[in-house]
Amino acid sequence: HTAHARKESRVIERVLALGYDETISAVMVKHHAEHHATKYSVALSNPLSEEMALLRASLVPGILDAIQWNVNRGQGNVRLFEVGKSYAKRDSKYAETAWLCLGTIGAREADRVSVAGRGADFYDLKGDVEQIAALFSRKNLTVDDRELPAHYRAGHAARLLADGEFVARFGQLTPAEGEQRKFRQPVYLAEINLDALYHHALKPPQVKPLS
């Protein structure tokens, strides 16, 4: 959307600066991919194949597939993001929502001389989400653990709200799904509702004079 192009550009700049690489996944997905979403999935009336039977209702499966692809090829430390839309149908109404999805596995900090590296954790992802939200002018940011999808590990995930409005959810992928995908380390995800952020103006850049 041209009205949000500048905001999206700022978001992507921030995510790249945080060390994430961009990935792109298919908008049309197979049925089993949608267990990360809701019962409001949008089925195609004349799909070309079972592999492309639904419009995606979540960006999570695509991020997990991309992480899995990298891990299977020997990449132990992966940090990926995707900007895209999810699709849903309630009654006879269709809805499109713009999302930023983050996914990370492995080390947050590499080994250094006489100092062991550190694996990514919940608080790293929370900090990344807050830095992205900080690009926008809003008054109050709060965190709770309500209404989280089943693909997040209980007690290891949270929601971010801006002025009481849902903005993001983030946390650890359930160990059961991690084992199913043969991940040997915890995977952390974030789903940021860009439409909710775009309701707010970008904060003007702040420049401090050199001392």
PDB file of N, CA and C in Angstrom, residues 28-103:
ATOM      1  N   MET A  28      -0.098 -19.356  -1.207  1.00  0.00           N
ATOM      2  CA  MET A  28      -0.998 -20.512  -1.251  1.00  0.00           C
ATOM      3  C   MET A  28      -0.323 -21.697  -0.581  1.00  0.00           C
ATOM      4  N   VAL A  29      -1.041 -22.343   0.332  1.00  0.00           N
ATOM      5  CA  VAL A  29      -0.449 -23.394   1.158  1.00  0.00           C
ATOM      6  C   VAL A  29      -1.337 -24.628   1.177  1.00  0.00           C
ATOM      7  N   LYS A  30      -0.782 -25.724   1.702  1.00  0.00           N
ATOM      8  CA  LYS A  30      -1.570 -26.941   1.847  1.00  0.00           C
ATOM      9  C   LYS A  30      -2.298 -26.926   3.185  1.00  0.00           C
ATOM     10  N   HIS A  31      -3.270 -27.815   3.341  1.00  0.00           N
ATOM     11  CA  HIS A  31      -4.161 -27.779   4.500  1.00  0.00           C
ATOM     12  C   HIS A  31      -3.414 -27.919   5.821  1.00  0.00           C
ATOM     13  N   HIS A  32      -2.451 -28.828   5.910  1.00  0.00           N
ATOM     14  CA  HIS A  32      -1.864 -29.080   7.227  1.00  0.00           C
ATOM     15  C   HIS A  32      -1.040 -27.901   7.738  1.00  0.00           C
ATOM     16  N   ALA A  33      -0.667 -26.978   6.852  1.00  0.00           N
ATOM     17  CA  ALA A  33       0.120 -25.818   7.297  1.00  0.00           C
ATOM     18  C   ALA A  33      -0.699 -24.881   8.164  1.00  0.00           C
ATOM     19  N   GLU A  34      -2.016 -24.986   8.098  1.00  0.00           N
ATOM     20  CA  GLU A  34      -2.845 -23.979   8.741  1.00  0.00           C
ATOM     21  C   GLU A  34      -3.187 -24.277  10.197  1.00  0.00           C
ATOM     22  N   HIS A  35      -2.538 -25.266  10.792  1.00  0.00           N
ATOM     23  CA  HIS A  35      -2.781 -25.472  12.223  1.00  0.00           C
ATOM     24  C   HIS A  35      -2.173 -24.351  13.062  1.00  0.00           C
ATOM     25  N   HIS A  36      -1.382 -23.481  12.456  1.00  0.00           N
ATOM     26  CA  HIS A  36      -0.851 -22.323  13.173  1.00  0.00           C
ATOM     27  C   HIS A  36      -1.850 -21.168  13.192  1.00  0.00           C
ATOM     28  N   ALA A  37      -2.952 -21.317  12.509  1.00  0.00           N
ATOM     29  CA  ALA A  37      -3.864 -20.188  12.336  1.00  0.00           C
ATOM     30  C   ALA A  37      -5.210 -20.474  12.996  1.00  0.00           C
ATOM     31  N   THR A  38      -6.259 -19.922  12.452  1.00  0.00           N
ATOM     32  CA  THR A  38      -7.580 -20.047  13.025  1.00  0.00           C
ATOM     33  C   THR A  38      -8.460 -20.899  12.121  1.00  0.00           C
ATOM     34  N   LYS A  39      -9.679 -21.095  12.559  1.00  0.00           N
ATOM     35  CA  LYS A  39     -10.628 -21.873  11.759  1.00  0.00           C
ATOM     36  C   LYS A  39     -11.190 -21.062  10.602  1.00  0.00           C
ATOM     37  N   TYR A  40     -10.712 -19.839  10.429  1.00  0.00           N
ATOM     38  CA  TYR A  40     -11.277 -18.959   9.406  1.00  0.00           C
ATOM     39  C   TYR A  40     -10.450 -18.958   8.124  1.00  0.00           C
ATOM     40  N   SER A  41      -9.794 -20.057   7.822  1.00  0.00           N
ATOM     41  CA  SER A  41      -8.955 -20.128   6.634  1.00  0.00           C
ATOM     42  C   SER A  41      -9.780 -19.939   5.365  1.00  0.00           C
ATOM     43  N   VAL A  42      -9.111 -19.406   4.340  1.00  0.00           N
ATOM     44  CA  VAL A  42      -9.765 -19.144   3.062  1.00  0.00           C
ATOM     45  C   VAL A  42      -9.355 -20.234   2.072  1.00  0.00           C
ATOM     46  N   ALA A  43     -10.323 -21.075   1.680  1.00  0.00           N
ATOM     47  CA  ALA A  43     -10.055 -22.140   0.721  1.00  0.00           C
ATOM     48  C   ALA A  43     -10.254 -21.617  -0.695  1.00  0.00           C
ATOM     49  N   LEU A  44      -9.393 -22.055  -1.599  1.00  0.00           N
ATOM     50  CA  LEU A  44      -9.548 -21.705  -3.006  1.00  0.00           C
ATOM     51  C   LEU A  44     -10.615 -22.586  -3.631  1.00  0.00           C
ATOM     52  N   SER A  45     -11.476 -21.992  -4.439  1.00  0.00           N
ATOM     53  CA  SER A  45     -12.590 -22.743  -5.024  1.00  0.00           C
ATOM     54  C   SER A  45     -12.125 -23.735  -6.074  1.00  0.00           C
ATOM     55  N   ASN A  46     -11.007 -23.449  -6.733  1.00  0.00           N
ATOM     56  CA  ASN A  46     -10.517 -24.340  -7.782  1.00  0.00           C
ATOM     57  C   ASN A  46      -8.988 -24.437  -7.689  1.00  0.00           C
ATOM     58  N   PRO A  47      -8.472 -25.072  -6.613  1.00  0.00           N
ATOM     59  CA  PRO A  47      -7.021 -25.101  -6.420  1.00  0.00           C
ATOM     60  C   PRO A  47      -6.319 -25.913  -7.495  1.00  0.00           C
ATOM     61  N   LEU A  48      -5.107 -25.490  -7.823  1.00  0.00           N
ATOM     62  CA  LEU A  48      -4.324 -26.217  -8.822  1.00  0.00           C
ATOM     63  C   LEU A  48      -3.868 -27.572  -8.287  1.00  0.00           C
ATOM     64  N   SER A  49      -3.660 -27.654  -6.957  1.00  0.00           N
ATOM     65  CA  SER A  49      -3.228 -28.905  -6.354  1.00  0.00           C
ATOM     66  C   SER A  49      -3.484 -28.838  -4.858  1.00  0.00           C
ATOM     67  N   GLU A  50      -3.316 -29.967  -4.186  1.00  0.00           N
ATOM     68  CA  GLU A  50      -3.458 -30.008  -2.729  1.00  0.00           C
ATOM     69  C   GLU A  50      -2.400 -29.139  -2.063  1.00  0.00           C
ATOM     70  N   GLU A  51      -1.248 -28.956  -2.728  1.00  0.00           N
ATOM     71  CA  GLU A  51      -0.182 -28.120  -2.181  1.00  0.00           C
ATOM     72  C   GLU A  51      -0.565 -26.640  -2.165  1.00  0.00           C
ATOM     73  N   MET A  52      -1.581 -26.257  -2.936  1.00  0.00           N
ATOM     74  CA  MET A  52      -1.989 -24.852  -3.024  1.00  0.00           C
ATOM     75  C   MET A  52      -3.509 -24.755  -2.878  1.00  0.00           C
ATOM     76  N   ALA A  53      -4.023 -25.265  -1.761  1.00  0.00           N
ATOM     77  CA  ALA A  53      -5.469 -25.363  -1.563  1.00  0.00           C
ATOM     78  C   ALA A  53      -6.052 -24.198  -0.775  1.00  0.00           C
ATOM     79  N   LEU A  54      -5.213 -23.509   0.011  1.00  0.00           N
ATOM     80  CA  LEU A  54      -5.680 -22.432   0.876  1.00  0.00           C
ATOM     81  C   LEU A  54      -4.821 -21.188   0.685  1.00  0.00           C
ATOM     82  N   LEU A  55      -5.411 -20.025   0.967  1.00  0.00           N
ATOM     83  CA  LEU A  55      -4.614 -18.824   1.172  1.00  0.00           C
ATOM     84  C   LEU A  55      -4.112 -18.867   2.609  1.00  0.00           C
ATOM     85  N   ARG A  56      -2.860 -18.542   2.803  1.00  0.00           N
ATOM     86  CA  ARG A  56      -2.291 -18.691   4.144  1.00  0.00           C
ATOM     87  C   ARG A  56      -3.010 -17.804   5.156  1.00  0.00           C
ATOM     88  N   ALA A  57      -3.212 -18.347   6.326  1.00  0.00           N
ATOM     89  CA  ALA A  57      -3.807 -17.590   7.420  1.00  0.00           C
ATOM     90  C   ALA A  57      -2.758 -17.167   8.440  1.00  0.00           C
ATOM     91  N   SER A  58      -1.504 -17.531   8.192  1.00  0.00           N
ATOM     92  CA  SER A  58      -0.402 -17.199   9.094  1.00  0.00           C
ATOM     93  C   SER A  58       0.902 -17.249   8.314  1.00  0.00           C
ATOM     94  N   LEU A  59       1.864 -16.413   8.707  1.00  0.00           N
ATOM     95  CA  LEU A  59       3.192 -16.463   8.107  1.00  0.00           C
ATOM     96  C   LEU A  59       4.118 -17.441   8.822  1.00  0.00           C
ATOM     97  N   VAL A  60       3.662 -18.000   9.947  1.00  0.00           N
ATOM     98  CA  VAL A  60       4.509 -18.874  10.757  1.00  0.00           C
ATOM     99  C   VAL A  60       4.987 -20.114  10.002  1.00  0.00           C
ATOM    100  N   PRO A  61       4.116 -20.851   9.299  1.00  0.00           N
ATOM    101  CA  PRO A  61       4.616 -22.042   8.604  1.00  0.00           C
ATOM    102  C   PRO A  61       5.733 -21.737   7.616  1.00  0.00           C
ATOM    103  N   GLY A  62       5.625 -20.630   6.903  1.00  0.00           N
ATOM    104  CA  GLY A  62       6.660 -20.270   5.941  1.00  0.00           C
ATOM    105  C   GLY A  62       7.991 -19.977   6.609  1.00  0.00           C
ATOM    106  N   ILE A  63       7.955 -19.260   7.735  1.00  0.00           N
ATOM    107  CA  ILE A  63       9.189 -18.972   8.468  1.00  0.00           C
ATOM    108  C   ILE A  63       9.805 -20.263   8.997  1.00  0.00           C
ATOM    109  N   LEU A  64       8.980 -21.155   9.544  1.00  0.00           N
ATOM    110  CA  LEU A  64       9.501 -22.418  10.078  1.00  0.00           C
ATOM    111  C   LEU A  64      10.090 -23.285   8.972  1.00  0.00           C
ATOM    112  N   ASP A  65       9.435 -23.304   7.810  1.00  0.00           N
ATOM    113  CA  ASP A  65       9.982 -24.063   6.676  1.00  0.00           C
ATOM    114  C   ASP A  65      11.343 -23.509   6.261  1.00  0.00           C
ATOM    115  N   ALA A  66      11.469 -22.176   6.252  1.00  0.00           N
ATOM    116  CA  ALA A  66      12.730 -21.551   5.850  1.00  0.00           C
ATOM    117  C   ALA A  66      13.833 -21.829   6.871  1.00  0.00           C
ATOM    118  N   ILE A  67      13.498 -21.768   8.162  1.00  0.00           N
ATOM    119  CA  ILE A  67      14.488 -22.108   9.192  1.00  0.00           C
ATOM    120  C   ILE A  67      14.918 -23.559   9.037  1.00  0.00           C
ATOM    121  N   GLN A  68      13.941 -24.444   8.829  1.00  0.00           N
ATOM    122  CA  GLN A  68      14.235 -25.867   8.685  1.00  0.00           C
ATOM    123  C   GLN A  68      15.136 -26.114   7.473  1.00  0.00           C
ATOM    124  N   TRP A  69      14.871 -25.434   6.386  1.00  0.00           N
ATOM    125  CA  TRP A  69      15.686 -25.581   5.164  1.00  0.00           C
ATOM    126  C   TRP A  69      17.130 -25.204   5.457  1.00  0.00           C
ATOM    127  N   ASN A  70      17.328 -24.106   6.163  1.00  0.00           N
ATOM    128  CA  ASN A  70      18.679 -23.665   6.489  1.00  0.00           C
ATOM    129  C   ASN A  70      19.377 -24.607   7.460  1.00  0.00           C
ATOM    130  N   VAL A  71      18.651 -25.037   8.483  1.00  0.00           N
ATOM    131  CA  VAL A  71      19.238 -25.947   9.473  1.00  0.00           C
ATOM    132  C   VAL A  71      19.641 -27.266   8.818  1.00  0.00           C
ATOM    133  N   ASN A  72      18.804 -27.771   7.923  1.00  0.00           N
ATOM    134  CA  ASN A  72      19.104 -29.032   7.243  1.00  0.00           C
ATOM    135  C   ASN A  72      20.328 -28.927   6.347  1.00  0.00           C
ATOM    136  N   ARG A  73      20.744 -27.713   6.033  1.00  0.00           N
ATOM    137  CA  ARG A  73      21.929 -27.508   5.202  1.00  0.00           C
ATOM    138  C   ARG A  73      23.111 -26.986   6.007  1.00  0.00           C
ATOM    139  N   GLY A  74      23.081 -27.273   7.295  1.00  0.00           N
ATOM    140  CA  GLY A  74      24.236 -27.026   8.137  1.00  0.00           C
ATOM    141  C   GLY A  74      24.328 -25.666   8.773  1.00  0.00           C
ATOM    142  N   GLN A  75      23.295 -24.849   8.632  1.00  0.00           N
ATOM    143  CA  GLN A  75      23.309 -23.525   9.255  1.00  0.00           C
ATOM    144  C   GLN A  75      22.750 -23.639  10.678  1.00  0.00           C
ATOM    145  N   GLY A  76      23.611 -23.474  11.668  1.00  0.00           N
ATOM    146  CA  GLY A  76      23.154 -23.628  13.052  1.00  0.00           C
ATOM    147  C   GLY A  76      22.532 -22.380  13.630  1.00  0.00           C
ATOM    148  N   ASN A  77      22.907 -21.223  13.084  1.00  0.00           N
ATOM    149  CA  ASN A  77      22.419 -19.948  13.614  1.00  0.00           C
ATOM    150  C   ASN A  77      21.655 -19.230  12.509  1.00  0.00           C
ATOM    151  N   VAL A  78      20.358 -19.111  12.668  1.00  0.00           N
ATOM    152  CA  VAL A  78      19.499 -18.575  11.611  1.00  0.00           C
ATOM    153  C   VAL A  78      18.593 -17.508  12.210  1.00  0.00           C
ATOM    154  N   ARG A  79      18.506 -16.377  11.522  1.00  0.00           N
ATOM    155  CA  ARG A  79      17.596 -15.299  11.920  1.00  0.00           C
ATOM    156  C   ARG A  79      16.919 -14.790  10.659  1.00  0.00           C
ATOM    157  N   LEU A  80      15.609 -15.005  10.532  1.00  0.00           N
ATOM    158  CA  LEU A  80      14.882 -14.686   9.313  1.00  0.00           C
ATOM    159  C   LEU A  80      13.664 -13.822   9.604  1.00  0.00           C
ATOM    160  N   PHE A  81      13.234 -13.066   8.574  1.00  0.00           N
ATOM    161  CA  PHE A  81      11.985 -12.325   8.689  1.00  0.00           C
ATOM    162  C   PHE A  81      11.246 -12.363   7.364  1.00  0.00           C
ATOM    163  N   GLU A  82       9.938 -12.176   7.446  1.00  0.00           N
ATOM    164  CA  GLU A  82       9.114 -12.028   6.248  1.00  0.00           C
ATOM    165  C   GLU A  82       8.061 -10.969   6.505  1.00  0.00           C
ATOM    166  N   VAL A  83       7.830 -10.128   5.515  1.00  0.00           N
ATOM    167  CA  VAL A  83       6.726  -9.175   5.515  1.00  0.00           C
ATOM    168  C   VAL A  83       5.709  -9.662   4.495  1.00  0.00           C
ATOM    169  N   GLY A  84       4.466  -9.824   4.914  1.00  0.00           N
ATOM    170  CA  GLY A  84       3.452 -10.321   3.987  1.00  0.00           C
ATOM    171  C   GLY A  84       2.081 -10.287   4.617  1.00  0.00           C
ATOM    172  N   LYS A  85       1.110 -10.808   3.885  1.00  0.00           N
ATOM    173  CA  LYS A  85      -0.280 -10.756   4.334  1.00  0.00           C
ATOM    174  C   LYS A  85      -0.806 -12.135   4.700  1.00  0.00           C
ATOM    175  N   SER A  86      -1.717 -12.143   5.672  1.00  0.00           N
ATOM    176  CA  SER A  86      -2.506 -13.340   5.966  1.00  0.00           C
ATOM    177  C   SER A  86      -3.938 -13.075   5.516  1.00  0.00           C
ATOM    178  N   TYR A  87      -4.683 -14.163   5.346  1.00  0.00           N
ATOM    179  CA  TYR A  87      -6.043 -14.058   4.803  1.00  0.00           C
ATOM    180  C   TYR A  87      -6.994 -14.854   5.666  1.00  0.00           C
ATOM    181  N   ALA A  88      -8.180 -14.292   5.892  1.00  0.00           N
ATOM    182  CA  ALA A  88      -9.184 -14.969   6.710  1.00  0.00           C
ATOM    183  C   ALA A  88     -10.575 -14.652   6.176  1.00  0.00           C
ATOM    184  N   LYS A  89     -11.515 -15.535   6.520  1.00  0.00           N
ATOM    185  CA  LYS A  89     -12.909 -15.334   6.142  1.00  0.00           C
ATOM    186  C   LYS A  89     -13.784 -15.588   7.350  1.00  0.00           C
ATOM    187  N   ARG A  90     -14.603 -14.627   7.691  1.00  0.00           N
ATOM    188  CA  ARG A  90     -15.583 -14.784   8.764  1.00  0.00           C
ATOM    189  C   ARG A  90     -16.948 -14.478   8.192  1.00  0.00           C
ATOM    190  N   ASP A  91     -17.836 -15.458   8.292  1.00  0.00           N
ATOM    191  CA  ASP A  91     -19.141 -15.367   7.636  1.00  0.00           C
ATOM    192  C   ASP A  91     -18.892 -15.155   6.136  1.00  0.00           C
ATOM    193  N   SER A  92     -19.339 -14.055   5.570  1.00  0.00           N
ATOM    194  CA  SER A  92     -19.126 -13.826   4.138  1.00  0.00           C
ATOM    195  C   SER A  92     -18.087 -12.735   3.897  1.00  0.00           C
ATOM    196  N   LYS A  93     -17.390 -12.314   4.953  1.00  0.00           N
ATOM    197  CA  LYS A  93     -16.438 -11.219   4.815  1.00  0.00           C
ATOM    198  C   LYS A  93     -14.998 -11.744   4.812  1.00  0.00           C
ATOM    199  N   TYR A  94     -14.201 -11.198   3.905  1.00  0.00           N
ATOM    200  CA  TYR A  94     -12.793 -11.554   3.814  1.00  0.00           C
ATOM    201  C   TYR A  94     -11.939 -10.454   4.432  1.00  0.00           C
ATOM    202  N   ALA A  95     -10.835 -10.852   5.016  1.00  0.00           N
ATOM    203  CA  ALA A  95      -9.940  -9.880   5.649  1.00  0.00           C
ATOM    204  C   ALA A  95      -8.496 -10.195   5.275  1.00  0.00           C
ATOM    205  N   GLU A  96      -7.743  -9.141   4.995  1.00  0.00           N
ATOM    206  CA  GLU A  96      -6.308  -9.259   4.766  1.00  0.00           C
ATOM    207  C   GLU A  96      -5.598  -8.469   5.858  1.00  0.00           C
ATOM    208  N   THR A  97      -4.544  -9.055   6.425  1.00  0.00           N
ATOM    209  CA  THR A  97      -3.786  -8.394   7.476  1.00  0.00           C
ATOM    210  C   THR A  97      -2.311  -8.438   7.125  1.00  0.00           C
ATOM    211  N   ALA A  98      -1.642  -7.297   7.248  1.00  0.00           N
ATOM    212  CA  ALA A  98      -0.205  -7.228   6.978  1.00  0.00           C
ATOM    213  C   ALA A  98       0.566  -7.583   8.244  1.00  0.00           C
ATOM    214  N   TRP A  99       1.548  -8.480   8.098  1.00  0.00           N
ATOM    215  CA  TRP A  99       2.334  -8.959   9.232  1.00  0.00           C
ATOM    216  C   TRP A  99       3.821  -8.851   8.947  1.00  0.00           C
ATOM    217  N   LEU A 100       4.571  -8.743  10.025  1.00  0.00           N
ATOM    218  CA  LEU A 100       6.001  -8.996  10.022  1.00  0.00           C
ATOM    219  C   LEU A 100       6.217 -10.209  10.906  1.00  0.00           C
ATOM    220  N   CYS A 101       6.807 -11.261  10.359  1.00  0.00           N
ATOM    221  CA  CYS A 101       7.075 -12.476  11.119  1.00  0.00           C
ATOM    222  C   CYS A 101       8.581 -12.637  11.265  1.00  0.00           C
ATOM    223  N   LEU A 102       9.027 -12.880  12.493  1.00  0.00           N
ATOM    224  CA  LEU A 102      10.436 -13.113  12.787  1.00  0.00           C
ATOM    225  C   LEU A 102      10.615 -14.551  13.253  1.00  0.00           C
ATOM    226  N   GLY A 103      11.754 -15.152  12.914  1.00  0.00           N
ATOM    227  CA  GLY A 103      12.071 -16.479  13.412  1.00  0.00           C
ATOM    228  C   GLY A 103      13.564 -16.608  13.636  1.00  0.00           C
TER     229      GLY A 103
END
